[in-house]
């Protein structure tokens, strides 16, 4: 049974601790959850690839004390519309521009993880004037999610083989849906250095976990992954060009990363060299960028260390308030 | 001297009969001209490739009697920002979404020629809810501007070689700027069937013409053309997918077209077969599409037959008013 | 179980009526079968996509009366080496150049079906001097197997969706191997006009058939299909360029073909317009091309009408003998 | 005036100290020069991008004491055929396979520089059995000439911008031919770190030099460069796959290289990390690879240090003779 078939039967999704609603953005109906007082400053949370909004479930109660939080499912994630053939950074980004207009309606802080961190960077450069107050880039694969980046490893030298495996055995829109085949294939289909990293970093699935293991992938259109490994998602949005146009203050958190000596594979979101280049380019754009290295923290700080994530966000916001006249 | 160099010296542009202004859309500052009463219904005019807003200069006084007209320069055209590496249909389209929000501020009729007609189709499908009242697609190269369309000739079998010649001798951002070389090369660089069509359809340049011959190209970033011939501009926006999501009533005007028997080259914007497929797909989407064939009219009706163009628009609008409750 | 796993267990292949042997070409070990007297003129037979050499099994006894026949498995077919990432027309073609050198060792007549017919055209243009006496192109998808051909439908508008379905559910190198999923998906994954054509043209599988239904696909690396639909296989080998360099006399047989009126889909190997263009280009190259239309004959004449195929080949060869001084 | 126009007038080429001749390979007429005794061991010399056979002019007399030397112009170089649309590593390589058959006619040592070094690697893996005795890879951009390599910088992060500048101002087949524009554009069109490297490494042009400055580019089809920067040349020939199939002993010389700290730009042919990976892969293939680092030697050792180059070749050959039974 494919997820589409499952979805038709209504049993793909699981309940969560925050209410969900949708907004019509034109092409896409975007699903999102909110928390916090309407009168608090707005905060847009953008999940990473294969995450849904509820990846922020642990962090949201902490954030809700300070912000009106909007956690979204991007197109192809969770309960938002799946759009075959149309997964690009520019389309994801312009969905968020519309979301800020239609669902938030005022200037907002934006924070995104991984691909969502790249989208936070995209909004920092390309949002409509007045939409973004400042941006948090949580371990974004800047350069490293492009196929032919200006500097350092691209997606083939990083996470690419994992996305390809997901796409091969699950299929665009889960049309193949061979979960068991995916599980069987991983040990041989993935490069050894990735398998070693996964073994050391990812806890074995807990059969009692909630949401259940794999729930995130069940809600995810595997065409996303193919769009990134083929370059379709990142074409026409070079990161050098984008970073040179950043218009708002930025907090850039950089988590666990290492480069496999023999194969050159990046385990992590970006190299130190790439991170330095990011800082240079934003500085050349005349914007402040606070760089914080968390080499012990896994890719998703907001999920695995929600307190630390919230503190980092609040520390950053505090400095913004000071500098605002 | 390149156009960039000329622009630095301020002598690229020529005066026009309508005032121009710009609006900051985020990534792009968009140049536009207006005409007509503020209280009249809004009409957005979208020029074609290598045209600037003033391609509508003859039609605007006629339109201004009925509409508040907004004629724009797209990114890479006229006085709007040039954005190397970022010319895609989705980016052009989302610029217009922002323009409608920020410069028009209410529901609008949209009308575009050629690539602008494809953008009018894009807005028909993908604009924000409530932005577009109805759409005029003036001789749009639906399918025929894609590299690998679902039906009929793609850009290689149509206008592609012309765009390639412009790009080769002028260069991205006019960095080569070899106008004389372009003129010399045309007779051998272009396929004979295109040269025959140009000879029969395009009047010889008038040395007293205003704006002067070539003025449109001088204001145009030739990277546009390369983006279309390489497919970068049209990737991730397949026309079947787009047409199946049209949400508003459409007027589709189809002008002079023929297919060269020997080479299969399309001279014109789309074939009759492509036009039928367009109508089927919009009809399947549950939308009304009025198809009008003008086989004697050149590609730009609004320039070469402005009265006919305005009548066609007004006839279409009249039927909309009747059908609205 | 995947075919690779099956192959490891030795049960992919079935016995045939001609002995097989292999020759080391460098990158590839090529499997082939022979028939006929060593002293007869040489004839190289090149199967089509998803066919193996034994697609010629019915024709070979007839041909063997006149020729020394060499029927090959191309890379990625049958028992020849599978070469992931390296399926291109130029690589297939240069394998055959080496095969003629190493296994045939003298001037040969070449005849290929479908993709094999394109390779027969490739050899007509690009083989080493003296290797090819003349060429039979059996229903070759000239232009129609390219992604962006100079004229007429490309692969997206032709057989492409079938190759994509094979690749999706079987996977490169059969690594997904979901045959049942493929069978279930066909009725919805393929466009209706292809399903109608298949229903009318392809007899239902005979459970007693020998070789069994699907045997050809079991021996085939589905990466082939992806290489064609992505354009990787046909990049850097434009057919206009190739046809303008044909150096030998050609017999071009053109079989059943039709174009679906509504969708423009080509059912068949090439359109009449494409076939005319082929003839023009070969004639411009100064070579004789005999065009024979067999609108009632299915794609593989050599399999479904072997006598007719052999007669056509012999008629062509007879004229060659006459004209040679 | 373009080079094509110049070539039509016969004044592109200059005389050299060795006789030239051509051989018909099928698609290409290959130009080459020979030196040394017919009875000496054969040595095939493969020039790099934008070099012609006479880049070996200084080394050839030294080599001729030990070898029968064949120095070739590849397709698109020197006096060999230009083949628009068909510059791929596999096509270059198969030309050499044919050349060895038709012009050399026996087992040969092969040695190539830069792109020619990649072709020497290609022959090490993919030549016909028995053609190649052993191979010298002179500073080959393994991985670094691919667009999306498995490890380390690709062509965008290396020499790519230089090739792009050549192609932009000279044009495919020199059809733009704007040499002065190229010279004017270099200081702004190229990244500063490349300009710095060029300034420090390349001596100012000597007006009395023979051959004259730029002679190599005048003989070169700038479509080569575009084929590499676009990836057309290197598609379907991944270096991991190729290196895993090396079948002969190898000498790999690695010359001056450095990585610009800020931009990550590789100045040189490959990084140390890439070179290590090359050695690992060839060793995994069960072949001997002698790695010699010459960090002070410029890219073309055979031109700038011909004695050192010849000694390195002879030292390598001596060990081969010892190990052969």
PDB file of N, CA and C in Angstrom, chain B residues 256-320:
ATOM      1  N   UNK B 256      -0.983  34.962 -36.233  1.00  0.00           N
ATOM      2  CA  UNK B 256      -0.352  34.309 -37.379  1.00  0.00           C
ATOM      3  C   UNK B 256       0.519  33.131 -36.953  1.00  0.00           C
ATOM      4  N   UNK B 257       0.328  31.999 -37.623  1.00  0.00           N
ATOM      5  CA  UNK B 257       1.207  30.847 -37.356  1.00  0.00           C
ATOM      6  C   UNK B 257       1.198  29.944 -38.579  1.00  0.00           C
ATOM      7  N   UNK B 258       2.343  29.349 -38.777  1.00  0.00           N
ATOM      8  CA  UNK B 258       2.465  28.369 -39.847  1.00  0.00           C
ATOM      9  C   UNK B 258       3.591  27.438 -39.460  1.00  0.00           C
ATOM     10  N   UNK B 259       3.584  26.259 -40.055  1.00  0.00           N
ATOM     11  CA  UNK B 259       4.669  25.313 -39.807  1.00  0.00           C
ATOM     12  C   UNK B 259       5.371  25.055 -41.133  1.00  0.00           C
ATOM     13  N   UNK B 260       6.666  25.257 -41.155  1.00  0.00           N
ATOM     14  CA  UNK B 260       7.441  25.028 -42.369  1.00  0.00           C
ATOM     15  C   UNK B 260       7.406  23.541 -42.700  1.00  0.00           C
ATOM     16  N   UNK B 261       6.973  23.252 -43.913  1.00  0.00           N
ATOM     17  CA  UNK B 261       6.703  21.853 -44.231  1.00  0.00           C
ATOM     18  C   UNK B 261       7.954  20.980 -44.135  1.00  0.00           C
ATOM     19  N   UNK B 262       9.042  21.468 -44.677  1.00  0.00           N
ATOM     20  CA  UNK B 262      10.233  20.626 -44.737  1.00  0.00           C
ATOM     21  C   UNK B 262      10.905  20.428 -43.385  1.00  0.00           C
ATOM     22  N   UNK B 263      11.047  21.529 -42.647  1.00  0.00           N
ATOM     23  CA  UNK B 263      11.836  21.465 -41.406  1.00  0.00           C
ATOM     24  C   UNK B 263      10.984  21.278 -40.171  1.00  0.00           C
ATOM     25  N   UNK B 264       9.672  21.448 -40.306  1.00  0.00           N
ATOM     26  CA  UNK B 264       8.815  21.351 -39.135  1.00  0.00           C
ATOM     27  C   UNK B 264       8.868  22.569 -38.234  1.00  0.00           C
ATOM     28  N   UNK B 265       9.610  23.586 -38.644  1.00  0.00           N
ATOM     29  CA  UNK B 265       9.751  24.775 -37.793  1.00  0.00           C
ATOM     30  C   UNK B 265       8.409  25.509 -37.664  1.00  0.00           C
ATOM     31  N   UNK B 266       8.046  25.821 -36.428  1.00  0.00           N
ATOM     32  CA  UNK B 266       6.886  26.663 -36.162  1.00  0.00           C
ATOM     33  C   UNK B 266       7.271  28.122 -36.340  1.00  0.00           C
ATOM     34  N   UNK B 267       6.584  28.792 -37.259  1.00  0.00           N
ATOM     35  CA  UNK B 267       6.699  30.252 -37.373  1.00  0.00           C
ATOM     36  C   UNK B 267       5.437  30.799 -36.736  1.00  0.00           C
ATOM     37  N   UNK B 268       5.561  31.322 -35.555  1.00  0.00           N
ATOM     38  CA  UNK B 268       4.401  31.761 -34.793  1.00  0.00           C
ATOM     39  C   UNK B 268       4.555  31.297 -33.360  1.00  0.00           C
ATOM     40  N   UNK B 269       3.509  31.524 -32.556  1.00  0.00           N
ATOM     41  CA  UNK B 269       3.639  31.272 -31.121  1.00  0.00           C
ATOM     42  C   UNK B 269       3.228  29.863 -30.725  1.00  0.00           C
ATOM     43  N   UNK B 270       2.275  29.275 -31.428  1.00  0.00           N
ATOM     44  CA  UNK B 270       1.876  27.906 -31.107  1.00  0.00           C
ATOM     45  C   UNK B 270       1.113  27.346 -32.294  1.00  0.00           C
ATOM     46  N   UNK B 271       1.049  26.032 -32.391  1.00  0.00           N
ATOM     47  CA  UNK B 271       0.322  25.402 -33.492  1.00  0.00           C
ATOM     48  C   UNK B 271      -1.167  25.309 -33.143  1.00  0.00           C
ATOM     49  N   UNK B 272      -1.962  25.015 -34.132  1.00  0.00           N
ATOM     50  CA  UNK B 272      -3.393  24.807 -33.877  1.00  0.00           C
ATOM     51  C   UNK B 272      -3.609  23.620 -32.946  1.00  0.00           C
ATOM     52  N   UNK B 273      -2.795  22.583 -33.108  1.00  0.00           N
ATOM     53  CA  UNK B 273      -2.931  21.416 -32.234  1.00  0.00           C
ATOM     54  C   UNK B 273      -2.623  21.793 -30.780  1.00  0.00           C
ATOM     55  N   UNK B 274      -1.571  22.576 -30.590  1.00  0.00           N
ATOM     56  CA  UNK B 274      -1.248  23.020 -29.237  1.00  0.00           C
ATOM     57  C   UNK B 274      -2.374  23.872 -28.663  1.00  0.00           C
ATOM     58  N   UNK B 275      -2.917  24.744 -29.494  1.00  0.00           N
ATOM     59  CA  UNK B 275      -3.992  25.623 -29.015  1.00  0.00           C
ATOM     60  C   UNK B 275      -5.213  24.804 -28.600  1.00  0.00           C
ATOM     61  N   UNK B 276      -5.519  23.758 -29.377  1.00  0.00           N
ATOM     62  CA  UNK B 276      -6.656  22.906 -28.982  1.00  0.00           C
ATOM     63  C   UNK B 276      -6.398  22.226 -27.650  1.00  0.00           C
ATOM     64  N   UNK B 277      -5.165  21.774 -27.452  1.00  0.00           N
ATOM     65  CA  UNK B 277      -4.832  21.096 -26.199  1.00  0.00           C
ATOM     66  C   UNK B 277      -4.968  22.063 -25.020  1.00  0.00           C
ATOM     67  N   UNK B 278      -4.547  23.306 -25.247  1.00  0.00           N
ATOM     68  CA  UNK B 278      -4.693  24.332 -24.212  1.00  0.00           C
ATOM     69  C   UNK B 278      -6.157  24.473 -23.827  1.00  0.00           C
ATOM     70  N   UNK B 279      -7.000  24.559 -24.841  1.00  0.00           N
ATOM     71  CA  UNK B 279      -8.430  24.749 -24.559  1.00  0.00           C
ATOM     72  C   UNK B 279      -9.004  23.554 -23.816  1.00  0.00           C
ATOM     73  N   UNK B 280      -8.609  22.348 -24.225  1.00  0.00           N
ATOM     74  CA  UNK B 280      -9.096  21.155 -23.528  1.00  0.00           C
ATOM     75  C   UNK B 280      -8.702  21.169 -22.055  1.00  0.00           C
ATOM     76  N   UNK B 281      -7.460  21.519 -21.812  1.00  0.00           N
ATOM     77  CA  UNK B 281      -6.971  21.434 -20.427  1.00  0.00           C
ATOM     78  C   UNK B 281      -7.644  22.477 -19.546  1.00  0.00           C
ATOM     79  N   UNK B 282      -7.856  23.672 -20.079  1.00  0.00           N
ATOM     80  CA  UNK B 282      -8.541  24.695 -19.282  1.00  0.00           C
ATOM     81  C   UNK B 282      -9.995  24.294 -19.062  1.00  0.00           C
ATOM     82  N   UNK B 283     -10.597  23.731 -20.093  1.00  0.00           N
ATOM     83  CA  UNK B 283     -11.981  23.280 -19.934  1.00  0.00           C
ATOM     84  C   UNK B 283     -12.078  22.180 -18.877  1.00  0.00           C
ATOM     85  N   UNK B 284     -11.096  21.267 -18.899  1.00  0.00           N
ATOM     86  CA  UNK B 284     -11.074  20.219 -17.859  1.00  0.00           C
ATOM     87  C   UNK B 284     -10.938  20.816 -16.463  1.00  0.00           C
ATOM     88  N   UNK B 285     -10.288  21.966 -16.388  1.00  0.00           N
ATOM     89  CA  UNK B 285     -10.140  22.642 -15.102  1.00  0.00           C
ATOM     90  C   UNK B 285     -11.425  23.333 -14.687  1.00  0.00           C
ATOM     91  N   UNK B 286     -12.452  23.274 -15.533  1.00  0.00           N
ATOM     92  CA  UNK B 286     -13.736  23.856 -15.184  1.00  0.00           C
ATOM     93  C   UNK B 286     -13.809  25.355 -15.433  1.00  0.00           C
ATOM     94  N   UNK B 287     -12.877  25.857 -16.238  1.00  0.00           N
ATOM     95  CA  UNK B 287     -12.887  27.301 -16.492  1.00  0.00           C
ATOM     96  C   UNK B 287     -13.283  27.596 -17.923  1.00  0.00           C
ATOM     97  N   UNK B 288     -13.857  28.758 -18.087  1.00  0.00           N
ATOM     98  CA  UNK B 288     -14.245  29.230 -19.410  1.00  0.00           C
ATOM     99  C   UNK B 288     -13.007  29.733 -20.134  1.00  0.00           C
ATOM    100  N   UNK B 289     -12.818  29.340 -21.384  1.00  0.00           N
ATOM    101  CA  UNK B 289     -11.726  29.880 -22.192  1.00  0.00           C
ATOM    102  C   UNK B 289     -12.288  30.263 -23.556  1.00  0.00           C
ATOM    103  N   UNK B 290     -12.259  31.547 -23.855  1.00  0.00           N
ATOM    104  CA  UNK B 290     -12.706  32.046 -25.155  1.00  0.00           C
ATOM    105  C   UNK B 290     -11.504  32.040 -26.085  1.00  0.00           C
ATOM    106  N   UNK B 291     -11.601  31.297 -27.147  1.00  0.00           N
ATOM    107  CA  UNK B 291     -10.499  31.195 -28.102  1.00  0.00           C
ATOM    108  C   UNK B 291     -10.849  32.012 -29.327  1.00  0.00           C
ATOM    109  N   UNK B 292      -9.972  32.936 -29.698  1.00  0.00           N
ATOM    110  CA  UNK B 292     -10.205  33.709 -30.922  1.00  0.00           C
ATOM    111  C   UNK B 292      -8.971  33.632 -31.800  1.00  0.00           C
ATOM    112  N   UNK B 293      -9.187  33.174 -33.021  1.00  0.00           N
ATOM    113  CA  UNK B 293      -8.096  33.033 -33.978  1.00  0.00           C
ATOM    114  C   UNK B 293      -8.004  34.280 -34.844  1.00  0.00           C
ATOM    115  N   UNK B 294      -6.799  34.853 -34.905  1.00  0.00           N
ATOM    116  CA  UNK B 294      -6.544  36.014 -35.766  1.00  0.00           C
ATOM    117  C   UNK B 294      -5.376  35.667 -36.689  1.00  0.00           C
ATOM    118  N   UNK B 295      -5.609  34.805 -37.657  1.00  0.00           N
ATOM    119  CA  UNK B 295      -4.470  34.290 -38.435  1.00  0.00           C
ATOM    120  C   UNK B 295      -3.763  35.348 -39.268  1.00  0.00           C
ATOM    121  N   UNK B 296      -4.352  36.526 -39.405  1.00  0.00           N
ATOM    122  CA  UNK B 296      -3.708  37.576 -40.203  1.00  0.00           C
ATOM    123  C   UNK B 296      -2.926  38.558 -39.335  1.00  0.00           C
ATOM    124  N   UNK B 297      -3.082  38.452 -38.046  1.00  0.00           N
ATOM    125  CA  UNK B 297      -2.509  39.463 -37.150  1.00  0.00           C
ATOM    126  C   UNK B 297      -1.109  39.038 -36.713  1.00  0.00           C
ATOM    127  N   UNK B 298      -0.159  39.964 -36.733  1.00  0.00           N
ATOM    128  CA  UNK B 298       1.187  39.596 -36.269  1.00  0.00           C
ATOM    129  C   UNK B 298       1.207  39.323 -34.765  1.00  0.00           C
ATOM    130  N   UNK B 299       2.387  38.851 -34.320  1.00  0.00           N
ATOM    131  CA  UNK B 299       2.523  38.352 -32.949  1.00  0.00           C
ATOM    132  C   UNK B 299       2.014  39.375 -31.926  1.00  0.00           C
ATOM    133  N   UNK B 300       2.421  40.624 -32.054  1.00  0.00           N
ATOM    134  CA  UNK B 300       1.949  41.633 -31.103  1.00  0.00           C
ATOM    135  C   UNK B 300       0.756  42.378 -31.676  1.00  0.00           C
ATOM    136  N   UNK B 301      -0.434  41.930 -31.337  1.00  0.00           N
ATOM    137  CA  UNK B 301      -1.625  42.662 -31.759  1.00  0.00           C
ATOM    138  C   UNK B 301      -1.668  44.033 -31.095  1.00  0.00           C
ATOM    139  N   UNK B 302      -1.256  44.101 -29.841  1.00  0.00           N
ATOM    140  CA  UNK B 302      -1.397  45.386 -29.137  1.00  0.00           C
ATOM    141  C   UNK B 302      -0.509  46.457 -29.747  1.00  0.00           C
ATOM    142  N   UNK B 303       0.572  46.046 -30.422  1.00  0.00           N
ATOM    143  CA  UNK B 303       1.437  47.052 -31.048  1.00  0.00           C
ATOM    144  C   UNK B 303       1.003  47.349 -32.477  1.00  0.00           C
ATOM    145  N   UNK B 304       0.729  46.270 -33.236  1.00  0.00           N
ATOM    146  CA  UNK B 304       0.473  46.453 -34.667  1.00  0.00           C
ATOM    147  C   UNK B 304      -0.994  46.677 -34.996  1.00  0.00           C
ATOM    148  N   UNK B 305      -1.883  46.322 -34.098  1.00  0.00           N
ATOM    149  CA  UNK B 305      -3.311  46.541 -34.347  1.00  0.00           C
ATOM    150  C   UNK B 305      -3.963  46.901 -33.024  1.00  0.00           C
ATOM    151  N   UNK B 306      -3.534  48.024 -32.440  1.00  0.00           N
ATOM    152  CA  UNK B 306      -3.977  48.339 -31.073  1.00  0.00           C
ATOM    153  C   UNK B 306      -5.498  48.440 -30.931  1.00  0.00           C
ATOM    154  N   UNK B 307      -6.168  48.943 -31.951  1.00  0.00           N
ATOM    155  CA  UNK B 307      -7.626  49.051 -31.833  1.00  0.00           C
ATOM    156  C   UNK B 307      -8.264  47.672 -31.762  1.00  0.00           C
ATOM    157  N   UNK B 308      -7.801  46.796 -32.607  1.00  0.00           N
ATOM    158  CA  UNK B 308      -8.342  45.435 -32.612  1.00  0.00           C
ATOM    159  C   UNK B 308      -8.092  44.770 -31.261  1.00  0.00           C
ATOM    160  N   UNK B 309      -6.888  44.980 -30.738  1.00  0.00           N
ATOM    161  CA  UNK B 309      -6.557  44.404 -29.432  1.00  0.00           C
ATOM    162  C   UNK B 309      -7.511  44.933 -28.357  1.00  0.00           C
ATOM    163  N   UNK B 310      -7.694  46.250 -28.358  1.00  0.00           N
ATOM    164  CA  UNK B 310      -8.526  46.842 -27.307  1.00  0.00           C
ATOM    165  C   UNK B 310      -9.973  46.373 -27.445  1.00  0.00           C
ATOM    166  N   UNK B 311     -10.436  46.270 -28.671  1.00  0.00           N
ATOM    167  CA  UNK B 311     -11.803  45.756 -28.872  1.00  0.00           C
ATOM    168  C   UNK B 311     -11.949  44.334 -28.344  1.00  0.00           C
ATOM    169  N   UNK B 312     -10.924  43.520 -28.623  1.00  0.00           N
ATOM    170  CA  UNK B 312     -10.988  42.123 -28.159  1.00  0.00           C
ATOM    171  C   UNK B 312     -11.034  42.066 -26.638  1.00  0.00           C
ATOM    172  N   UNK B 313     -10.229  42.894 -26.011  1.00  0.00           N
ATOM    173  CA  UNK B 313     -10.222  42.928 -24.548  1.00  0.00           C
ATOM    174  C   UNK B 313     -11.579  43.400 -24.023  1.00  0.00           C
ATOM    175  N   UNK B 314     -12.096  44.457 -24.625  1.00  0.00           N
ATOM    176  CA  UNK B 314     -13.360  45.017 -24.129  1.00  0.00           C
ATOM    177  C   UNK B 314     -14.524  44.039 -24.352  1.00  0.00           C
ATOM    178  N   UNK B 315     -14.539  43.392 -25.506  1.00  0.00           N
ATOM    179  CA  UNK B 315     -15.592  42.393 -25.753  1.00  0.00           C
ATOM    180  C   UNK B 315     -15.558  41.303 -24.681  1.00  0.00           C
ATOM    181  N   UNK B 316     -14.343  40.872 -24.365  1.00  0.00           N
ATOM    182  CA  UNK B 316     -14.196  39.818 -23.350  1.00  0.00           C
ATOM    183  C   UNK B 316     -14.677  40.322 -21.990  1.00  0.00           C
ATOM    184  N   UNK B 317     -14.260  41.516 -21.648  1.00  0.00           N
ATOM    185  CA  UNK B 317     -14.622  42.060 -20.339  1.00  0.00           C
ATOM    186  C   UNK B 317     -16.129  42.249 -20.234  1.00  0.00           C
ATOM    187  N   UNK B 318     -16.744  42.634 -21.352  1.00  0.00           N
ATOM    188  CA  UNK B 318     -18.193  42.837 -21.318  1.00  0.00           C
ATOM    189  C   UNK B 318     -18.916  41.549 -20.938  1.00  0.00           C
ATOM    190  N   UNK B 319     -18.437  40.449 -21.464  1.00  0.00           N
ATOM    191  CA  UNK B 319     -19.103  39.192 -21.128  1.00  0.00           C
ATOM    192  C   UNK B 319     -18.882  38.828 -19.665  1.00  0.00           C
ATOM    193  N   UNK B 320     -17.750  39.220 -19.132  1.00  0.00           N
ATOM    194  CA  UNK B 320     -17.504  38.939 -17.712  1.00  0.00           C
ATOM    195  C   UNK B 320     -18.489  39.687 -16.850  1.00  0.00           C
TER     196      UNK B 320
END
